[in-house]
mmCIF file of C-alpha atoms in Angstrom:
data_model
loop_
_atom_site.group_PDB
_atom_site.id
_atom_site.type_symbol
_atom_site.label_atom_id
_atom_site.label_comp_id
_atom_site.label_asym_id
_atom_site.label_seq_id
_atom_site.Cartn_x
_atom_site.Cartn_y
_atom_site.Cartn_z
ATOM 1 C CA MET J 1 -10.763 -77.993 -91.312
ATOM 2 C CA VAL J 2 -9.856 -79.768 -87.953
ATOM 3 C CA THR J 3 -6.824 -81.576 -86.862
ATOM 4 C CA PRO J 4 -6.719 -84.633 -84.687
ATOM 5 C CA ASP J 5 -6.253 -82.433 -81.762
ATOM 6 C CA LYS J 6 -9.160 -80.035 -82.788
ATOM 7 C CA LEU J 7 -7.435 -77.344 -83.657
ATOM 8 C CA THR J 8 -9.427 -75.758 -86.282
ATOM 9 C CA LEU J 9 -7.569 -74.433 -89.550
ATOM 10 C CA THR J 10 -9.061 -71.479 -91.626
ATOM 11 C CA THR J 11 -6.084 -69.490 -92.675
ATOM 12 C CA ARG J 12 -2.570 -69.921 -94.412
ATOM 13 C CA ASP J 13 -1.497 -68.634 -91.073
ATOM 14 C CA ASP J 14 -3.397 -71.243 -89.028
ATOM 15 C CA ARG J 15 -1.975 -74.145 -91.734
ATOM 16 C CA VAL J 16 1.610 -73.091 -91.421
ATOM 17 C CA ALA J 17 1.155 -72.659 -87.679
ATOM 18 C CA ALA J 18 -0.340 -75.774 -87.178
ATOM 19 C CA VAL J 19 2.114 -78.146 -89.145
ATOM 20 C CA PRO J 20 4.720 -78.570 -86.235
ATOM 21 C CA TYR J 21 1.948 -79.633 -83.930
ATOM 22 C CA LEU J 22 0.824 -82.236 -86.674
ATOM 23 C CA VAL J 23 4.357 -83.727 -86.850
ATOM 24 C CA GLY J 24 5.390 -83.190 -83.085
ATOM 25 C CA PHE J 25 8.409 -80.887 -84.220
ATOM 26 C CA ILE J 26 9.435 -77.740 -86.055
ATOM 27 C CA PRO J 27 10.571 -79.072 -89.537
ATOM 28 C CA THR J 28 13.653 -78.513 -91.260
ATOM 29 C CA ASP J 29 14.713 -79.388 -94.845
ATOM 30 C CA SER J 30 11.415 -81.245 -94.966
ATOM 31 C CA LEU J 31 8.358 -81.431 -97.251
ATOM 32 C CA VAL J 32 5.483 -81.986 -95.235
ATOM 33 C CA VAL J 33 2.250 -83.500 -96.723
ATOM 34 C CA VAL J 34 -1.269 -82.730 -94.902
ATOM 35 C CA VAL J 35 -3.670 -85.224 -95.987
ATOM 36 C CA LEU J 36 -7.547 -84.333 -95.883
ATOM 37 C CA ASP J 37 -10.836 -86.237 -95.988
ATOM 38 C CA GLY J 38 -13.358 -83.789 -96.636
ATOM 39 C CA ARG J 39 -12.602 -81.253 -93.960
ATOM 40 C CA GLN J 40 -10.767 -83.556 -91.722
ATOM 41 C CA VAL J 41 -6.871 -83.682 -91.434
ATOM 42 C CA ARG J 42 -6.337 -87.947 -91.774
ATOM 43 C CA PHE J 43 -2.463 -87.733 -91.205
ATOM 44 C CA ALA J 44 0.391 -85.571 -91.648
ATOM 45 C CA ALA J 45 3.701 -87.273 -93.229
ATOM 46 C CA ARG J 46 7.081 -85.481 -93.505
ATOM 47 C CA LEU J 47 9.676 -86.325 -96.114
ATOM 48 C CA ASP J 48 13.241 -85.134 -95.993
ATOM 49 C CA LEU J 49 13.852 -82.535 -98.532
ATOM 50 C CA PRO J 50 15.693 -84.052 -101.248
ATOM 51 C CA HIS J 51 18.738 -82.539 -103.430
ATOM 52 C CA LEU J 52 18.150 -81.573 -106.977
ATOM 53 C CA SER J 53 20.698 -84.445 -107.919
ATOM 54 C CA ASP J 54 18.137 -87.118 -106.621
ATOM 55 C CA LEU J 55 15.066 -86.035 -107.710
ATOM 56 C CA ALA J 56 14.940 -88.217 -110.868
ATOM 57 C CA GLU J 57 15.411 -91.304 -108.422
ATOM 58 C CA LEU J 58 12.291 -90.270 -106.675
ATOM 59 C CA ALA J 59 9.691 -90.486 -109.280
ATOM 60 C CA VAL J 60 8.573 -94.052 -108.669
ATOM 61 C CA PRO J 61 8.590 -93.328 -104.688
ATOM 62 C CA ALA J 62 6.695 -90.445 -105.210
ATOM 63 C CA ALA J 63 4.094 -92.256 -107.222
ATOM 64 C CA GLN J 64 4.039 -95.191 -104.732
ATOM 65 C CA ASN J 65 3.401 -92.594 -101.926
ATOM 66 C CA ALA J 66 0.843 -90.476 -103.835
ATOM 67 C CA ALA J 67 -1.139 -93.824 -104.184
ATOM 68 C CA MET J 68 -0.879 -94.537 -100.327
ATOM 69 C CA ILE J 69 -2.142 -91.203 -99.741
ATOM 70 C CA ALA J 70 -4.957 -91.418 -102.530
ATOM 71 C CA ARG J 71 -6.131 -94.459 -100.231
ATOM 72 C CA HIS J 72 -6.594 -92.248 -97.150
ATOM 73 C CA GLY J 73 -7.977 -88.766 -98.260
ATOM 74 C CA SER J 74 -9.140 -86.882 -101.401
ATOM 75 C CA ALA J 75 -7.169 -83.591 -100.746
ATOM 76 C CA ALA J 76 -3.943 -82.458 -99.354
ATOM 77 C CA PHE J 77 -1.740 -79.412 -98.823
ATOM 78 C CA LEU J 78 1.932 -79.139 -98.729
ATOM 79 C CA VAL J 79 4.324 -77.098 -96.683
ATOM 80 C CA GLY J 80 8.034 -77.135 -97.434
ATOM 81 C CA TYR J 81 10.967 -75.935 -95.290
ATOM 82 C CA GLY J 82 14.118 -75.158 -96.834
ATOM 83 C CA PRO J 83 15.691 -72.736 -99.412
ATOM 84 C CA ALA J 84 13.296 -72.260 -102.778
ATOM 85 C CA ASP J 85 15.701 -74.308 -105.228
ATOM 86 C CA ARG J 86 15.040 -77.374 -103.366
ATOM 87 C CA VAL J 87 11.501 -76.900 -102.106
ATOM 88 C CA ALA J 88 9.772 -76.368 -105.356
ATOM 89 C CA PRO J 89 11.019 -79.243 -107.558
ATOM 90 C CA ALA J 90 10.274 -81.547 -105.091
ATOM 91 C CA ALA J 91 7.009 -80.081 -104.275
ATOM 92 C CA THR J 92 6.132 -80.185 -108.273
ATOM 93 C CA LEU J 93 7.202 -83.778 -108.031
ATOM 94 C CA LEU J 94 4.898 -84.833 -105.574
ATOM 95 C CA THR J 95 1.988 -82.490 -106.707
ATOM 96 C CA THR J 96 2.026 -84.031 -110.030
ATOM 97 C CA ALA J 97 2.062 -87.480 -108.645
ATOM 98 C CA LEU J 98 -0.480 -86.684 -105.973
ATOM 99 C CA THR J 99 -2.870 -85.170 -108.821
ATOM 100 C CA THR J 100 -1.995 -88.447 -110.963
ATOM 101 C CA ALA J 101 -3.536 -90.600 -108.184
ATOM 102 C CA GLY J 102 -6.686 -88.389 -107.585
ATOM 103 C CA VAL J 103 -5.543 -86.465 -104.721
ATOM 104 C CA ASP J 104 -6.401 -82.495 -104.891
ATOM 105 C CA VAL J 105 -3.538 -80.572 -104.012
ATOM 106 C CA LEU J 106 -5.243 -77.392 -102.398
ATOM 107 C CA GLU J 107 -2.071 -75.120 -102.206
ATOM 108 C CA VAL J 108 1.689 -75.395 -101.833
ATOM 109 C CA LEU J 109 3.719 -73.274 -99.136
ATOM 110 C CA ARG J 110 7.387 -72.895 -98.098
ATOM 111 C CA VAL J 111 8.259 -71.583 -94.851
ATOM 112 C CA GLY J 112 11.541 -69.777 -93.558
ATOM 113 C CA ASP J 113 12.765 -67.111 -91.544
ATOM 114 C CA GLY J 114 9.387 -66.220 -90.318
ATOM 115 C CA ARG J 115 7.490 -65.586 -93.815
ATOM 116 C CA TYR J 116 5.823 -67.991 -95.993
ATOM 117 C CA TRP J 117 5.220 -68.290 -99.895
ATOM 118 C CA CYS J 118 2.696 -69.436 -102.049
ATOM 119 C CA LEU J 119 4.057 -71.657 -104.447
ATOM 120 C CA CYS J 120 0.711 -71.795 -106.702
ATOM 121 C CA GLY J 121 0.926 -68.748 -108.384
ATOM 122 C CA ASP J 122 -1.158 -66.397 -105.870
ATOM 123 C CA ALA J 123 0.361 -63.155 -106.081
ATOM 124 C CA GLY J 124 -0.682 -62.151 -102.466
ATOM 125 C CA CYS J 125 2.008 -64.166 -101.208
ATOM 126 C CA ALA J 126 4.145 -64.435 -103.704
ATOM 127 C CA ASP J 127 6.841 -62.427 -102.069
ATOM 128 C CA GLY J 128 6.424 -63.962 -98.993
ATOM 129 C CA VAL J 129 4.144 -63.255 -95.881
ATOM 130 C CA ALA J 130 5.646 -62.470 -92.553
ATOM 131 C CA TYR J 131 3.855 -64.276 -89.802
ATOM 132 C CA ASP J 132 4.726 -65.436 -86.098
ATOM 133 C CA PRO J 133 4.092 -68.929 -85.100
ATOM 134 C CA ALA J 134 4.076 -67.933 -81.320
ATOM 135 C CA GLY J 135 1.529 -65.352 -81.724
ATOM 136 C CA SER J 136 -0.853 -67.400 -83.598
ATOM 137 C CA ARG J 137 -4.458 -68.395 -82.658
ATOM 138 C CA ILE J 138 -3.119 -72.180 -83.247
ATOM 139 C CA ALA J 139 -0.620 -71.877 -80.600
ATOM 140 C CA ALA J 140 -2.483 -70.160 -78.283
ATOM 141 C CA GLU J 141 -5.471 -73.052 -78.354
ATOM 142 C CA ALA J 142 -2.410 -75.719 -78.357
ATOM 143 C CA VAL J 143 -0.979 -74.378 -75.206
ATOM 144 C CA TYR J 144 -4.572 -74.362 -73.746
ATOM 145 C CA ARG J 145 -4.911 -78.086 -74.610
ATOM 146 C CA GLY J 146 -1.355 -78.632 -73.700
ATOM 147 C CA LEU J 147 0.110 -79.390 -76.982
ATOM 148 C CA ALA J 148 4.056 -78.352 -77.683
ATOM 149 C CA PRO J 149 5.956 -79.522 -80.451
ATOM 150 C CA LEU J 150 9.949 -79.903 -80.026
ATOM 151 C CA PRO J 151 12.311 -77.785 -81.769
ATOM 152 C CA ASP J 152 13.804 -80.463 -84.289
ATOM 153 C CA ARG J 153 13.745 -84.062 -85.093
ATOM 154 C CA ALA J 154 16.582 -84.618 -82.952
ATOM 155 C CA ALA J 155 15.375 -83.546 -79.992
ATOM 156 C CA LEU J 156 12.508 -86.302 -80.645
ATOM 157 C CA GLU J 157 15.407 -88.944 -81.010
ATOM 158 C CA ARG J 158 16.734 -87.561 -77.453
ATOM 159 C CA LEU J 159 13.751 -89.012 -75.701
ATOM 160 C CA ILE J 160 14.776 -92.386 -75.852
ATOM 161 C CA THR J 161 18.431 -91.889 -76.018
ATOM 162 C CA PRO J 162 19.846 -94.805 -73.450
ATOM 163 C CA ILE J 163 20.797 -93.953 -70.170
ATOM 164 C CA SER J 164 24.505 -93.623 -69.224
ATOM 165 C CA GLY J 165 27.186 -93.481 -66.270
ATOM 166 C CA ALA J 166 26.025 -94.910 -62.899
ATOM 167 C CA GLU J 167 22.096 -95.356 -63.699
ATOM 168 C CA ARG J 168 23.377 -97.644 -66.820
ATOM 169 C CA ASP J 169 25.556 -99.546 -64.420
ATOM 170 C CA ARG J 170 22.775 -100.139 -62.261
ATOM 171 C CA MET J 171 20.765 -101.560 -64.910
ATOM 172 C CA ARG J 172 23.289 -103.908 -66.261
ATOM 173 C CA VAL J 173 23.526 -105.205 -62.943
ATOM 174 C CA THR J 174 19.724 -105.861 -62.431
ATOM 175 C CA THR J 175 19.140 -106.613 -65.946
ATOM 176 C CA THR J 176 22.122 -109.785 -65.220
ATOM 177 C CA THR J 177 20.328 -110.527 -62.171
ATOM 178 C CA ALA J 178 16.849 -110.841 -64.049
ATOM 179 C CA LEU J 179 17.971 -112.899 -67.334
ATOM 180 C CA HIS J 180 19.614 -115.398 -64.451
ATOM 181 C CA ARG J 181 15.968 -115.550 -62.860
ATOM 182 C CA LEU J 182 14.434 -116.030 -66.372
ATOM 183 C CA THR J 183 16.820 -118.553 -67.491
ATOM 184 C CA GLY J 184 16.034 -120.592 -64.280
ATOM 185 C CA MET J 185 12.538 -120.405 -64.682
ATOM 186 C CA LEU J 186 12.648 -121.547 -68.343
ATOM 187 C CA ALA J 187 14.741 -124.914 -66.984
ATOM 188 C CA ASP J 188 11.681 -125.717 -65.446
ATOM 189 C CA GLU J 189 9.932 -127.561 -67.512
ATOM 190 C CA THR J 190 7.466 -128.997 -65.144
ATOM 191 C CA GLY J 191 4.032 -129.681 -67.228
ATOM 192 C CA ALA J 192 5.378 -127.935 -70.248
ATOM 193 C CA THR J 193 5.474 -129.623 -73.983
ATOM 194 C CA ALA J 194 8.974 -130.142 -75.131
ATOM 195 C CA GLY J 195 10.638 -126.811 -76.791
ATOM 196 C CA ALA J 196 7.598 -124.446 -75.623
ATOM 197 C CA VAL J 197 7.933 -121.748 -72.891
ATOM 198 C CA PRO J 198 6.284 -123.133 -69.800
ATOM 199 C CA GLU J 199 3.390 -121.660 -68.956
ATOM 200 C CA HIS J 200 4.209 -120.481 -65.390
ATOM 201 C CA VAL J 201 6.674 -118.444 -67.328
ATOM 202 C CA VAL J 202 4.484 -117.070 -69.579
ATOM 203 C CA ARG J 203 2.080 -116.077 -66.657
ATOM 204 C CA ALA J 204 4.806 -114.168 -64.861
ATOM 205 C CA GLY J 205 5.573 -112.243 -67.687
ATOM 206 C CA VAL J 206 2.054 -111.387 -68.442
ATOM 207 C CA ALA J 207 1.589 -110.285 -64.919
ATOM 208 C CA ALA J 208 4.743 -108.050 -65.185
ATOM 209 C CA VAL J 209 3.120 -106.491 -68.339
ATOM 210 C CA GLN J 210 0.056 -105.842 -66.573
ATOM 211 C CA GLN J 211 1.652 -104.174 -63.606
ATOM 212 C CA ALA J 212 3.564 -102.053 -65.720
ATOM 213 C CA TYR J 213 0.295 -100.930 -67.270
ATOM 214 C CA GLU J 214 -1.395 -100.109 -64.514
ATOM 215 C CA SER J 215 1.607 -98.360 -62.942
ATOM 216 C CA ALA J 216 1.626 -96.233 -66.115
ATOM 217 C CA ALA J 217 -1.928 -95.652 -65.811
ATOM 218 C CA ARG J 218 -1.395 -94.250 -62.452
ATOM 219 C CA GLY J 219 1.285 -92.202 -63.599
ATOM 220 C CA GLY J 220 4.251 -94.240 -61.469
ATOM 221 C CA THR J 221 7.590 -95.147 -62.460
ATOM 222 C CA LEU J 222 9.194 -98.439 -62.322
ATOM 223 C CA SER J 223 12.296 -99.390 -60.083
ATOM 224 C CA ASP J 224 15.468 -100.791 -61.727
ATOM 225 C CA ASP J 225 14.544 -104.188 -60.758
ATOM 226 C CA ASP J 226 10.730 -104.093 -62.302
ATOM 227 C CA VAL J 227 12.382 -102.721 -65.760
ATOM 228 C CA ALA J 228 14.929 -105.366 -65.671
ATOM 229 C CA TRP J 229 12.233 -108.259 -65.229
ATOM 230 C CA LEU J 230 10.042 -106.520 -67.634
ATOM 231 C CA THR J 231 12.854 -106.267 -70.565
ATOM 232 C CA ALA J 232 13.900 -109.878 -69.576
ATOM 233 C CA VAL J 233 10.447 -111.391 -69.919
ATOM 234 C CA LEU J 234 9.554 -109.407 -73.041
ATOM 235 C CA MET J 235 12.340 -111.654 -74.936
ATOM 236 C CA LEU J 236 9.739 -114.124 -74.817
ATOM 237 C CA PRO J 237 7.296 -113.787 -77.924
ATOM 238 C CA GLU J 238 4.150 -114.874 -75.771
ATOM 239 C CA VAL J 239 4.756 -112.084 -73.462
ATOM 240 C CA ARG J 240 5.879 -109.274 -76.016
ATOM 241 C CA ASP J 241 2.840 -110.160 -77.949
ATOM 242 C CA HIS J 242 0.414 -109.928 -75.180
ATOM 243 C CA ALA J 243 2.174 -106.426 -74.804
ATOM 244 C CA TRP J 244 1.801 -105.627 -78.130
ATOM 245 C CA VAL J 245 -1.738 -106.306 -78.576
ATOM 246 C CA SER J 246 -2.721 -104.853 -75.488
ATOM 247 C CA CYS J 247 -1.283 -101.307 -76.586
ATOM 248 C CA ASP J 248 -3.659 -98.667 -76.544
ATOM 249 C CA GLY J 249 -1.642 -95.432 -77.813
ATOM 250 C CA SER J 250 -2.394 -93.721 -74.211
ATOM 251 C CA ASP J 251 0.147 -91.186 -73.119
ATOM 252 C CA GLY J 252 0.586 -93.152 -69.844
ATOM 253 C CA GLN J 253 1.702 -96.289 -72.047
ATOM 254 C CA ARG J 254 3.653 -94.031 -74.420
ATOM 255 C CA ARG J 255 5.817 -92.650 -71.367
ATOM 256 C CA LEU J 256 6.185 -95.823 -69.887
ATOM 257 C CA TRP J 257 7.658 -97.539 -73.121
ATOM 258 C CA MET J 258 9.763 -94.404 -73.745
ATOM 259 C CA GLU J 259 11.382 -95.091 -70.113
ATOM 260 C CA VAL J 260 11.585 -98.769 -70.383
ATOM 261 C CA THR J 261 13.449 -98.201 -74.108
ATOM 262 C CA ARG J 262 15.713 -95.567 -72.491
ATOM 263 C CA ARG J 263 16.698 -97.879 -69.468
ATOM 264 C CA ALA J 264 16.636 -101.133 -71.328
ATOM 265 C CA MET J 265 20.116 -102.803 -72.153
ATOM 266 C CA PRO J 266 21.015 -103.326 -75.922
ATOM 267 C CA ALA J 267 20.126 -107.073 -75.641
ATOM 268 C CA THR J 268 16.686 -106.627 -74.572
ATOM 269 C CA SER J 269 15.970 -103.205 -76.050
ATOM 270 C CA ALA J 270 14.361 -104.473 -79.486
ATOM 271 C CA ALA J 271 10.944 -105.690 -77.585
ATOM 272 C CA PRO J 272 10.331 -102.303 -75.700
ATOM 273 C CA ALA J 273 11.498 -99.986 -78.728
ATOM 274 C CA CYS J 274 9.071 -101.847 -80.704
ATOM 275 C CA LEU J 275 6.280 -101.626 -78.045
ATOM 276 C CA LEU J 276 6.828 -97.709 -78.306
ATOM 277 C CA ALA J 277 6.501 -97.563 -82.054
ATOM 278 C CA VAL J 278 3.116 -99.510 -81.797
ATOM 279 C CA THR J 279 1.867 -97.493 -78.893
ATOM 280 C CA ALA J 280 3.255 -94.053 -80.719
ATOM 281 C CA TYR J 281 1.768 -95.667 -84.026
ATOM 282 C CA LEU J 282 -1.880 -95.983 -82.365
ATOM 283 C CA ALA J 283 -1.599 -92.722 -81.414
ATOM 284 C CA GLY J 284 -0.769 -90.923 -84.919
ATOM 285 C CA ASP J 285 2.933 -90.044 -83.930
ATOM 286 C CA GLY J 286 4.480 -91.715 -86.939
ATOM 287 C CA ALA J 287 7.872 -89.543 -86.222
ATOM 288 C CA MET J 288 8.499 -91.232 -82.895
ATOM 289 C CA ALA J 289 7.062 -94.736 -84.255
ATOM 290 C CA ASN J 290 9.681 -94.515 -87.125
ATOM 291 C CA ILE J 291 12.556 -93.584 -84.569
ATOM 292 C CA ALA J 292 11.603 -96.282 -82.264
ATOM 293 C CA VAL J 293 11.642 -98.957 -85.079
ATOM 294 C CA ASN J 294 14.729 -97.639 -86.445
ATOM 295 C CA LEU J 295 16.493 -98.339 -82.617
ATOM 296 C CA ALA J 296 14.995 -101.566 -82.552
ATOM 297 C CA LEU J 297 16.834 -102.615 -86.189
ATOM 298 C CA HIS J 298 19.859 -100.864 -84.923
ATOM 299 C CA VAL J 299 20.262 -103.043 -81.870
ATOM 300 C CA ASP J 300 18.717 -106.306 -83.591
ATOM 301 C CA PRO J 301 18.406 -105.693 -87.522
ATOM 302 C CA ASP J 302 16.641 -109.009 -87.880
ATOM 303 C CA TYR J 303 13.824 -108.574 -85.453
ATOM 304 C CA HIS J 304 10.729 -109.589 -86.870
ATOM 305 C CA LEU J 305 8.365 -107.025 -85.432
ATOM 306 C CA ALA J 306 10.252 -104.223 -86.280
ATOM 307 C CA HIS J 307 10.271 -105.010 -89.647
ATOM 308 C CA LEU J 308 6.520 -105.503 -89.550
ATOM 309 C CA LEU J 309 6.164 -102.062 -88.292
ATOM 310 C CA GLY J 310 8.293 -100.516 -90.752
ATOM 311 C CA HIS J 311 6.633 -101.965 -93.659
ATOM 312 C CA ALA J 312 3.150 -100.660 -92.154
ATOM 313 C CA LEU J 313 4.467 -97.291 -91.722
ATOM 314 C CA GLN J 314 6.268 -97.062 -95.054
ATOM 315 C CA ALA J 315 2.839 -98.394 -96.685
ATOM 316 C CA GLY J 316 0.919 -95.914 -95.026
ATOM 317 C CA VAL J 317 -1.408 -98.483 -93.002
ATOM 318 C CA SER J 318 -3.476 -96.378 -90.779
ATOM 319 C CA PRO J 319 -3.588 -96.817 -86.999
ATOM 320 C CA GLN J 320 -7.194 -98.363 -87.307
ATOM 321 C CA GLN J 321 -6.203 -100.858 -90.037
ATOM 322 C CA TRP J 322 -3.134 -101.749 -88.135
ATOM 323 C CA ARG J 323 -5.514 -102.473 -84.742
ATOM 324 C CA ALA J 324 -7.881 -104.196 -86.830
ATOM 325 C CA ALA J 325 -5.179 -106.646 -88.622
ATOM 326 C CA THR J 326 -3.367 -107.280 -85.501
ATOM 327 C CA THR J 327 -5.894 -108.059 -82.767
ATOM 328 C CA ASP J 328 -6.261 -111.314 -83.002
ATOM 329 C CA THR J 329 -2.824 -112.235 -84.902
ATOM 330 C CA THR J 330 0.829 -112.071 -83.277
ATOM 331 C CA ALA J 331 4.458 -111.931 -84.827
ATOM 332 C CA GLU J 332 6.656 -114.294 -84.996
#
C-alpha cells in the first residue's frame, strides 16, 4: 500500500513506523484507524483510548464511526497505543463495528516500549516484536521527503499557542488601530445598500487576503500592521468567505494561518483559526484541523464556520467532498 506521501508499506514494521507520519505526531493513549481503499491509504483517524468503564457508552459512536469509514474505504488496520487491558477491549469494539459495516479489518496491533503485539491471534508476534522506528526504512524515506512527526499532540497544539509578552502588547496596539480604521471605513456608506458592507471595504479586505496569500507563496512573513489589518477585515463575512474558498491546502497557506492565528488578539482570532482549519483539512491534516476548530470555538462558542467545520470533520467528510460542497457556497 502507499501512504498519501507515497511511502510504500509492505510489512508490519512499516505500518507501525508509518502511523506517526500519517497522524502528524507520535500517539499515546490512542487507537489509530488507518483506512484503505484497495492499496491506497485514504486517511488515518486517531481516537482517544477509552477507559474500561466508558466502553458500554461507546457502542453507538463506534457504529457511527464505522459507517463513516465504510463510505471511504473497504479495509482498515488498527494500531493501539497504551496498556493491553485498555487497547484490546477498545480494538475489539471498533473491529466488531467495522466488520458489521462491511469494512475488512486486516489486523490489529498494539505498540509500546519499543515493541508491538499482534492482537489478531498471530503467534508470530503474540509475545511482542522489538522494532526501532528511527532506524526503519519508512523513517529514512520520510526524512528524505522532509517529513517529521511531532513528539505528541501537545506539540501540535503549541504550534498555535498565542503570543505573549512584548509581542502581544505590540499586536494589541496595532489591532486597536486596525479596528478603528475598519470602523471608520464602515461608517462611510457612500453608494452602499442600507445595512450592507460598503463595496470599497470588501475590496480592501479581499486585497489584504490576496496580498497575504502572495506573501505566503513567496515564503514571506507579515508585519504586525499587516496581521492586525488582516484579522480586522476577516471579521467581515464577505472577506472571510473569500479567504475560505481561496484556501488550497498548501504549506505556504498553512504557515500563514498558523502565524496569523498565533498573533491575532482573542477578539479577532476565530476567523484565522477557522482558515487554518480549512487549510489543514484540505491537506489531510485532521489533527491540526480539529485543534484549530477547538481554538475558534474557545474564543467564540457561537462561531458558525467553526461549527460547520467541526461537524464535517466528525462526519468524516473528505477534503475533496468539502471542496466540492463549498466552492460555490459560503457560511453565514
